[in-house]
Coordinates of C-alpha atoms and ligand atoms in Angstrom, one line a residue:
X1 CA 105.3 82.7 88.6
X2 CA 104.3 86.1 88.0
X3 CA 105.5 89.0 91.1
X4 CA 104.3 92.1 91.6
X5 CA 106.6 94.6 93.4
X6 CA 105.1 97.7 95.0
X7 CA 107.1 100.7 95.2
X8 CA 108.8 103.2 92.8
X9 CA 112.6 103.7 94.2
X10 CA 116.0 101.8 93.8
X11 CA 115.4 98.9 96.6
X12 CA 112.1 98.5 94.3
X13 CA 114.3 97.9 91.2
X14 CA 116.8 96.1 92.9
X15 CA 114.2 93.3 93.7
X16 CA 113.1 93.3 90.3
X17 CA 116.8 93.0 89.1
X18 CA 117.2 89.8 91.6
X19 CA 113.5 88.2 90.5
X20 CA 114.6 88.5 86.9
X21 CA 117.4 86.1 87.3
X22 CA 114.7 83.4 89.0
X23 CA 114.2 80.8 86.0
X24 CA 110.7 80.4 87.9
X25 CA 109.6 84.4 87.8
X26 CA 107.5 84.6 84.4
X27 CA 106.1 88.0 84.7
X28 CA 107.3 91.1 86.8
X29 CA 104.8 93.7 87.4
X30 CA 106.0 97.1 89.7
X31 CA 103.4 99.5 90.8
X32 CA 104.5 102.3 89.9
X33 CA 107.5 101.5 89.1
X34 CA 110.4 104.1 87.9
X35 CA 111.4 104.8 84.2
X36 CA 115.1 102.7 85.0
X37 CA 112.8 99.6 85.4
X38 CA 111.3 99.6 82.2
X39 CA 113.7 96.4 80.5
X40 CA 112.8 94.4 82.9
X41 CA 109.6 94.7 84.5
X42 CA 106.1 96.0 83.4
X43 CA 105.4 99.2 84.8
X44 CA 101.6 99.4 86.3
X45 CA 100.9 102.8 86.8
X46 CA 98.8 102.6 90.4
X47 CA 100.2 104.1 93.2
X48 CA 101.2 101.9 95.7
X49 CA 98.5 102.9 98.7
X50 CA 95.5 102.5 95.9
X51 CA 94.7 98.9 97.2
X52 CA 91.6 98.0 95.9
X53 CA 93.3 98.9 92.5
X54 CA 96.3 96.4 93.4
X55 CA 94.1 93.8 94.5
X56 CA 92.1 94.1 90.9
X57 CA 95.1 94.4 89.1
X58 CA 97.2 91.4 90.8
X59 CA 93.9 89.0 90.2
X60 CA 93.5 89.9 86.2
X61 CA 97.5 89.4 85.9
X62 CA 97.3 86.1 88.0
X63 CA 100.4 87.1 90.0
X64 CA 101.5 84.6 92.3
X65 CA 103.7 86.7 94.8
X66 CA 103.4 90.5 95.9
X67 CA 106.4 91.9 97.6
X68 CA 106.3 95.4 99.3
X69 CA 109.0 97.7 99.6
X70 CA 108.4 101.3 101.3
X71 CA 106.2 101.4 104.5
X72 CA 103.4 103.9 103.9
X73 CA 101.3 100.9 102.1
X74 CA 102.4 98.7 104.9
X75 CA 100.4 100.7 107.6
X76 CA 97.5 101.3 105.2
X77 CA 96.7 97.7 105.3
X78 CA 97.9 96.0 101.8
X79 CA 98.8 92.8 103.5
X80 CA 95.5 92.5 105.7
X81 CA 94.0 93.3 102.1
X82 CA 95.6 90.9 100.0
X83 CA 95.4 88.4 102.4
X84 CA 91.8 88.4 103.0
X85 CA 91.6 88.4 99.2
X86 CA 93.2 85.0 99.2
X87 CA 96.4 86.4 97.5
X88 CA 99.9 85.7 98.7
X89 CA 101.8 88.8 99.4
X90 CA 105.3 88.7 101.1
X91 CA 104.6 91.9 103.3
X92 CA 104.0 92.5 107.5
X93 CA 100.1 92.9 108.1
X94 CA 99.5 96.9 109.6
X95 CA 99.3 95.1 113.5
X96 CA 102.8 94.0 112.7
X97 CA 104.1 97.1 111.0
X98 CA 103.8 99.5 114.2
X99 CA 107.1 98.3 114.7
X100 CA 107.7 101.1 112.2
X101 CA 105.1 103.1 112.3
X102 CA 105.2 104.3 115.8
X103 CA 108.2 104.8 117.6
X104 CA 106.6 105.3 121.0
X105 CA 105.2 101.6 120.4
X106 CA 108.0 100.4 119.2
X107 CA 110.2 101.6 122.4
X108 CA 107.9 99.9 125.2
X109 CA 107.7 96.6 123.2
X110 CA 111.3 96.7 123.2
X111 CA 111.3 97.7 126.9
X112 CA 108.7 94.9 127.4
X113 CA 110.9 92.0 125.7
X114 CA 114.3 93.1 126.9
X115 CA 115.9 94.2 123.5
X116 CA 118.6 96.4 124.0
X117 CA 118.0 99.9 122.7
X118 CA 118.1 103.3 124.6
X119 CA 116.5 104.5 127.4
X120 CA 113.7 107.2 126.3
X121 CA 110.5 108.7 127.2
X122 CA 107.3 110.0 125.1
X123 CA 105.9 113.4 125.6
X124 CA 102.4 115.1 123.6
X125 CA 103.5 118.2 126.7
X126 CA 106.1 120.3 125.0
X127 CA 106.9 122.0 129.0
X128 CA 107.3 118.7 130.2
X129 CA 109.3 117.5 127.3
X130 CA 111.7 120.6 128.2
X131 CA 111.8 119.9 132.2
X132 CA 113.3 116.2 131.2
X133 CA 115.9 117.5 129.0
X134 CA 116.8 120.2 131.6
X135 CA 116.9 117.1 133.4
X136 CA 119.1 114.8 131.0
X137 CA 121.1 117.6 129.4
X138 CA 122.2 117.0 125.9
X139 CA 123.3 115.4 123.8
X140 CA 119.8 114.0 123.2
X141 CA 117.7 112.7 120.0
X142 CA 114.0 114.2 119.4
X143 CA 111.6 111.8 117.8
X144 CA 108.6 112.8 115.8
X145 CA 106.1 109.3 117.1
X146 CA 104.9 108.3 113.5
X147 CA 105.7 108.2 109.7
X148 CA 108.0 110.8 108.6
X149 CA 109.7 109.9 105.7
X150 CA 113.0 110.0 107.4
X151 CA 112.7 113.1 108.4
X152 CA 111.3 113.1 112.4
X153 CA 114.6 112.6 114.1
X154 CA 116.9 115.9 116.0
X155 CA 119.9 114.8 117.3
X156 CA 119.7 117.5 119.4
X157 CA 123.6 118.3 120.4
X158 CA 122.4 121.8 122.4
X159 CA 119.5 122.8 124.6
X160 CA 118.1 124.8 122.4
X161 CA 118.3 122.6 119.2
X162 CA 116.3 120.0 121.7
X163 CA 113.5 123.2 122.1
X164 CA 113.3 123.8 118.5
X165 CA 112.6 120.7 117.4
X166 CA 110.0 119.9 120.5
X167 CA 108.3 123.1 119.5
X168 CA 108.4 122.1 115.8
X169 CA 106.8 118.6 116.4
X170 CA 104.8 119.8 119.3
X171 CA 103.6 123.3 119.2
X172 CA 103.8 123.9 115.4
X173 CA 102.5 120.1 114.2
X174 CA 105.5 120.2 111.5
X175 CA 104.7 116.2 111.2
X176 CA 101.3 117.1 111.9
X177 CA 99.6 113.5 113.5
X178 CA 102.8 111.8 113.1
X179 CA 104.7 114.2 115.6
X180 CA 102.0 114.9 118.2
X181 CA 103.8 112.3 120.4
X182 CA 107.3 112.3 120.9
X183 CA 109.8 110.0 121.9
X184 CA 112.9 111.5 123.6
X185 CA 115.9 109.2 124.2
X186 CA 119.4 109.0 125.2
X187 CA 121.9 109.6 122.9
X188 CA 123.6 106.7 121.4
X189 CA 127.8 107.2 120.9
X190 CA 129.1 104.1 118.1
X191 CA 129.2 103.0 114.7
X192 CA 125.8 102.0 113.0
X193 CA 125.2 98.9 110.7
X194 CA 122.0 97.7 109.4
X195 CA 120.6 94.2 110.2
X196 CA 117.8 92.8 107.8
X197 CA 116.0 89.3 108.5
X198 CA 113.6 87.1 106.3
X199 CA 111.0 86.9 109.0
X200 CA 107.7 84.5 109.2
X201 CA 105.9 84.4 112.6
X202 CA 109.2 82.9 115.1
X203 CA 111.3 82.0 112.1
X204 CA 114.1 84.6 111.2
X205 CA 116.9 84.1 108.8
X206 CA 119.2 87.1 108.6
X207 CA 121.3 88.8 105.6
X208 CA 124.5 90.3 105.7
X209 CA 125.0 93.2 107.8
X210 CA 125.2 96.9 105.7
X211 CA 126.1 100.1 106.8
X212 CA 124.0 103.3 105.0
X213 CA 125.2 106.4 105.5
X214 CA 122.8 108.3 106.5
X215 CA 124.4 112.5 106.2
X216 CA 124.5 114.2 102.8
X217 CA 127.8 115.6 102.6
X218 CA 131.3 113.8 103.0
X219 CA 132.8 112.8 106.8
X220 CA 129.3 112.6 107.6
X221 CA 128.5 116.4 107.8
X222 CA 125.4 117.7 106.7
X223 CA 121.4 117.3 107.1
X224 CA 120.1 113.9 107.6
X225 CA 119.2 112.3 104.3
X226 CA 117.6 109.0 103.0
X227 CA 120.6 107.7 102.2
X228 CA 123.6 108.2 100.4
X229 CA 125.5 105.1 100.2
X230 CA 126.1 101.6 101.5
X231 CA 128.4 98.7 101.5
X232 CA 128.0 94.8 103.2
X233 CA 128.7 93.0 104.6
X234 CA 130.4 95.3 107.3
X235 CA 134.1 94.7 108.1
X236 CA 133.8 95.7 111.9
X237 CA 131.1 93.9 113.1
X238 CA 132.0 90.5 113.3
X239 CA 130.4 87.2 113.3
X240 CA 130.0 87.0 117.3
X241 CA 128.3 90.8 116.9
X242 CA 125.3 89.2 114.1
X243 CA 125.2 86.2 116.4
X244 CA 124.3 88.2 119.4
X245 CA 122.3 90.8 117.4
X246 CA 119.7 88.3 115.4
X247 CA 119.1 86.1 118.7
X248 CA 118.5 89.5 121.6
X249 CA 117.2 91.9 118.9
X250 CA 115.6 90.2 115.6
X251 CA 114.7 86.5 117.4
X252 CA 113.2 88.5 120.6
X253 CA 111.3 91.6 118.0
X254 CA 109.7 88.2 115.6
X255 CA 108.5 86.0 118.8
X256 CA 107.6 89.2 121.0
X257 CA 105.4 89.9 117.5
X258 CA 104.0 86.4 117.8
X259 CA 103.4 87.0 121.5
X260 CA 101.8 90.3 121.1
X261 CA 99.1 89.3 118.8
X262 CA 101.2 91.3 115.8
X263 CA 103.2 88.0 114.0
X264 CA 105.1 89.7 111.2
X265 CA 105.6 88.4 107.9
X266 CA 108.1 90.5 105.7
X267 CA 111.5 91.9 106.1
X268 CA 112.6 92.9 109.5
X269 CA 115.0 95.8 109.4
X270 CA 116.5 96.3 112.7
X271 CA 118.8 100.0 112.9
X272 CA 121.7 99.5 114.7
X273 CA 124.7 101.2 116.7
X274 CA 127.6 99.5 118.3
X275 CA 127.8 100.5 122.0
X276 CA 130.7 99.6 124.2
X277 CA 127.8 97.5 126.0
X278 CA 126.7 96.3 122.6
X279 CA 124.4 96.3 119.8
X280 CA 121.4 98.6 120.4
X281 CA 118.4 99.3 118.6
X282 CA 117.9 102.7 116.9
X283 CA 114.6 101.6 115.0
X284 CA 113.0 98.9 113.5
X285 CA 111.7 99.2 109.7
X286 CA 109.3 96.5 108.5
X287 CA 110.8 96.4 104.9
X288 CA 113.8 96.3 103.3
X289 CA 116.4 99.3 103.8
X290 CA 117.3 101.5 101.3
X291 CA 120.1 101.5 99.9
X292 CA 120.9 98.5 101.9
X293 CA 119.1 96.5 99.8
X294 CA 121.0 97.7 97.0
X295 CA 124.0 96.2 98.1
X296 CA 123.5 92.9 99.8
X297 CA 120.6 91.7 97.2
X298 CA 123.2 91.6 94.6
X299 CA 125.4 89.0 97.4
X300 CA 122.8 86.7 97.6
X301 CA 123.2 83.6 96.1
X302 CA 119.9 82.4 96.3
X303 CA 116.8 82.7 93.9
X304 CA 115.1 85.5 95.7
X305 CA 111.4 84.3 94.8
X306 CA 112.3 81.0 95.8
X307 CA 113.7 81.8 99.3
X308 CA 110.3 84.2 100.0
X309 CA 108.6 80.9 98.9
X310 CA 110.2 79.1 101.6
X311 CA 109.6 81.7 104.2
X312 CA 106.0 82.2 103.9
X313 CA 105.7 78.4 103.9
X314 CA 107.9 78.2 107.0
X315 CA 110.9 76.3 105.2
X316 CA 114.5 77.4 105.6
X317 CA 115.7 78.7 102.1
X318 CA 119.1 78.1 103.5
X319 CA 120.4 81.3 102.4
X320 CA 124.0 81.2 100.7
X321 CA 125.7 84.6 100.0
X322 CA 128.8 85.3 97.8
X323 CA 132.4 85.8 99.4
X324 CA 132.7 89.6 98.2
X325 CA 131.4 92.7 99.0
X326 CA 129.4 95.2 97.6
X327 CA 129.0 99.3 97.6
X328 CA 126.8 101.9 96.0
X329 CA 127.3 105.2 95.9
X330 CA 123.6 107.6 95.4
X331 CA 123.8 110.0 92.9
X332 CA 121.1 112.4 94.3
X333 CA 119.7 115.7 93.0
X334 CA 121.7 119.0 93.9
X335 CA 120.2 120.2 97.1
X336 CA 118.8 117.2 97.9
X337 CA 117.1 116.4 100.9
X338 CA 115.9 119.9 100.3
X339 CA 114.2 121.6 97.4
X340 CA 115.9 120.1 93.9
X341 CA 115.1 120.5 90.4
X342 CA 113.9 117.6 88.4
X343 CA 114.5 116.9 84.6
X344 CA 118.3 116.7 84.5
X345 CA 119.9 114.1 82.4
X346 CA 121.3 111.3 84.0
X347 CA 125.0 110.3 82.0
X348 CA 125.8 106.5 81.4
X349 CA 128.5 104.8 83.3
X350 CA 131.1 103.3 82.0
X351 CA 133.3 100.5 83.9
X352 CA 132.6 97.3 85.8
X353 CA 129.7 98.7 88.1
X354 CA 125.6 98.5 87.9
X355 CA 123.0 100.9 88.2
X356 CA 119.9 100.8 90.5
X357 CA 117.3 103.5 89.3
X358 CA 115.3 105.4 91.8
X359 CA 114.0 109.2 91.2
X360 CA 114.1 108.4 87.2
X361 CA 111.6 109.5 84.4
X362 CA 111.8 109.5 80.7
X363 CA 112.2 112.6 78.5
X364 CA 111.7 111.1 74.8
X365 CA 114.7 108.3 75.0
X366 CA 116.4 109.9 77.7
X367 CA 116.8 109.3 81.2
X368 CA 116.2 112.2 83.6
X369 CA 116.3 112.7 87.2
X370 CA 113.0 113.0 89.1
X371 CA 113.6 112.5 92.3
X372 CA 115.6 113.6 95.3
X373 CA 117.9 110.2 94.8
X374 CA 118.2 109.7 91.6
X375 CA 120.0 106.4 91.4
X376 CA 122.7 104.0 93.3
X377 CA 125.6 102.9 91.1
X378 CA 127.1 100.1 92.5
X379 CA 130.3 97.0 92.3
X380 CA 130.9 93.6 93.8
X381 CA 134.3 92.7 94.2
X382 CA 136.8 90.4 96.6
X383 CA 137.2 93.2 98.7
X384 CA 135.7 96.4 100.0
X385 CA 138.2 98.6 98.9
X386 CA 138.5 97.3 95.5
X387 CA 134.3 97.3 95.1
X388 CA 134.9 100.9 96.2
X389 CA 137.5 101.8 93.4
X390 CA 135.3 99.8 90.9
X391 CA 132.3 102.4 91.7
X392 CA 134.3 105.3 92.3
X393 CA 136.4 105.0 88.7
X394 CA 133.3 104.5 86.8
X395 CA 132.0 107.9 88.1
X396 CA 132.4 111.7 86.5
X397 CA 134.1 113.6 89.1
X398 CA 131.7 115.9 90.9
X399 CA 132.5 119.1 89.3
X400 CA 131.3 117.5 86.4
X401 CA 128.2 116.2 87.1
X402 CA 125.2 118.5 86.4
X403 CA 123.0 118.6 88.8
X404 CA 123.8 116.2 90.9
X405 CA 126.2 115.3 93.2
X406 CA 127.4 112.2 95.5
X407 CA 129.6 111.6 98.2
X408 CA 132.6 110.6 97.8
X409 CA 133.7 109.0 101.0
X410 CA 131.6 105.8 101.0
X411 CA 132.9 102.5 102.8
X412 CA 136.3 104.8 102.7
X413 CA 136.0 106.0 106.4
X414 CA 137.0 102.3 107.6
X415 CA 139.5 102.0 105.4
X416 CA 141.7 105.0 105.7
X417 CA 142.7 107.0 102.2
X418 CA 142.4 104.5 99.3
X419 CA 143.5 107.0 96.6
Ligands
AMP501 P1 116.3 107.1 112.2 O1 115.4 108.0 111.3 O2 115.5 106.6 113.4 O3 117.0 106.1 111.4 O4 117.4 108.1 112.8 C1 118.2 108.8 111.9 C2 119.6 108.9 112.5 O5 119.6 109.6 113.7 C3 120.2 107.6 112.7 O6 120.7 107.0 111.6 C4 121.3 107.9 113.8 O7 122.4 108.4 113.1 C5 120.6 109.0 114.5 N1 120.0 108.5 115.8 C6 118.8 108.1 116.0 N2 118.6 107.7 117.3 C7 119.8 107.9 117.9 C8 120.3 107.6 119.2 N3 119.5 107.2 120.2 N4 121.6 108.0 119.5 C9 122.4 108.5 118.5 N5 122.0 108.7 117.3 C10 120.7 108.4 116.9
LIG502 N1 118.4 103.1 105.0 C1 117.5 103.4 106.0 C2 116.1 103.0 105.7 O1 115.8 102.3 104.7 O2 115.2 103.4 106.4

């Protein structure tokens, strides 16, 4: 077979790094691409929204099997496009991808289907946006309605953080259409984990559980980022919790799809935060995660082209997934989620851990950053604690590092003080 992968970031290269073990993947294409990708995939350099380009491109190259990983191509159509074009492409159609591209959407279908998730509202008022949180109080979390690029949530812990950020979606268009609705919602008190499914139509086979962490600085202080780090499966959420969570939150989301006219193809992502009434829904992505993916890809067991096969002909690829864990740490640019500098040379690491590019170009035979994440490096092992020591001890101290910077508390909070 030959697969083309869209996307340029680490849970792009990380699928390319599982296809190229599949004895049956010939040829792997990855529009754009990233620089770290380069020994083991061809890089095509189209963007991944250009789709009449991708549709050219994936007929001249005969590929067999297009996978999607960010979102922004989901809602601009590729899988309505490749499928009208006859060509098989492992991706949610835009009808089924408002699950992530509109919050406010997203809320009353899960309203509508009985998924638990927090209670909420959606304003375009900003004066009556303020009267209900005079109402509710605070804590309380802001969301911008659309595409933000992780950027459109406040958890607002004061009044007037809650104002600011109304006034900023609202009154000063920061997300400009994206944030001209809002959702406001209740504020959520637990840990999160991430739940991803194989889903076709009613048919949902989950993965293990991860947990990102979402903050950019160590005990989870600082702004809001991407993602800085990840482990699976998750040590506190136990079998009974995934049991619970993939029949009232993924099984309800794929057949309330089906129901709704919307039937999703593709990776269901649900976000998730233990309640002491339980799992609840923070969002739903209609994709991978990332930098989940870049640790529980590298668990499964399975030939990864061979269980998409499966799904999108309704089979059970029977999913098998090694007895270990796995952690990455993201080494991101220095001020990263905010304004960085590009162009910094990205050491080797030494030790019994991978890599997983991401922001990455190439400066003559060097590897430089280009990106706010820069790249995952990552390590299996029996346990979570040694996985983290693996990772950890193949890593320059900070102070070291150039210009960037990681955290160094990642799948450590669980575990107490390993060092
Ligand atoms: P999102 O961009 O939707 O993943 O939200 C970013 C982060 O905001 C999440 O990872 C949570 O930490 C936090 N968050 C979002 N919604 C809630 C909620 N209802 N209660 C508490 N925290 C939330
Ligand atoms: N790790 C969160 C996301 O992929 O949206």
């Amino acid at each position: 077979m030959n697969v083309l992968v869209i996307g340029k970031g680490g849970r792009e290269h990380s699928i390319v790094m599982k296809l190229a073990e599949s004895k049956q993947v010939k040829k792997i294409f990855v529009a754009p691409g990233n620089a770290g990708m380069e020994s083991i995939a061809t890089l095509v350099p189209i963007q991944e929204t250009e789709n009449e380009r991708l549709i050219a491109f994936a007929k001249e190259e005969s590929v067999d099997l297009t996978i999607v990983g960010p979102e922004n191509p989901l809602l601009n159509g590729i899988a309505n496009e490749f499928t009208f074009e006859g060509l098989r492409i492992f991706a949610p159609n835009k009808e089924a991808a408002l699950i992530e591209g509109s919050k406010s959407f997203a809320k009353s279908f899960m309203m509508k289907y009985d998924i638990p998730t927090a209670n909420y509202q959606t304003f375009t008022d900003p004066t009556e946006a303020k009267l209900y949180i005079e109402k509710t109080g605070t804590p309380i979390v802001i969301k911008a309605d659309g595409l933000a690029a992780g950027k459109g949530v406040v958890v607002a812990e004061t009044k007037g953080i809650a104002f600011a950020a109304i006034d900023s979606m609202l009154v000063s268009k920061e997300f400009s259409e994206a944030g001209g609705k809002i959702v406001i919602e209740e504020f959520l008190a637990g840990d999160e984990f991430s739940l991803m499914a194989f889903v076709h139509g009613e048919h949902v086979y989950p993965m293990l559980p991860a947990r990102d962490h979402k903050r950019a600085f160590d005990n989870d202080e600082g702004p809001n980022t991407g993602g800085m780090g990840a482990y699976a499966p998750v040590p506190d959420i136990t079998n009974e919790i995934l049991e619970y969570a993939t029949k009232e939150i993924l099984q309800k989301a794929a057949s309330g799809l089906v129901a709704e006219g919307r039937s999703f193809t593709g990776v269901l992502y649900a976000g998730l935060i233990m309640t002491e009434n339980g799992p609840k829904v923070i969002e739903f992505n209609a994709r991978f995660g990332d930098p989940e993916t870049q640790v529980v890809l590298p668990l499964l067991r399975n030939d990864l082209a061979q269980v998409i096969l499966d799904v999108l002909e309704g089979k059970n690829p029977k999913l098998k997934w090694e007895q270990q864990s796995c952690l990455g740490v993201v080494l991101a640019s220095e001020g990263y989620p905010s304004t960085y500098q590009s162009g910094v040379v990205v050491p080797e690491f030494d030790g019994d851990s991978f890599v997983v590019y991401a922001g990455v170009a190439k400066q003559g035979e060097k590897i430089v950053s280009n990106g706010g994440r820069v790249l995952v490096v990552g390590a299996k092992s029996n346990t979570l604690g040694e996985a983290s020591s693996l990772v950890y001890s193949s890593l320059p101290p900070n102070e070291v590092l150039e210009g960037l910077f990681y955290r160094t508390d990642i799948g450590r909070q669980k575990l107490g003080a390993l060092q």
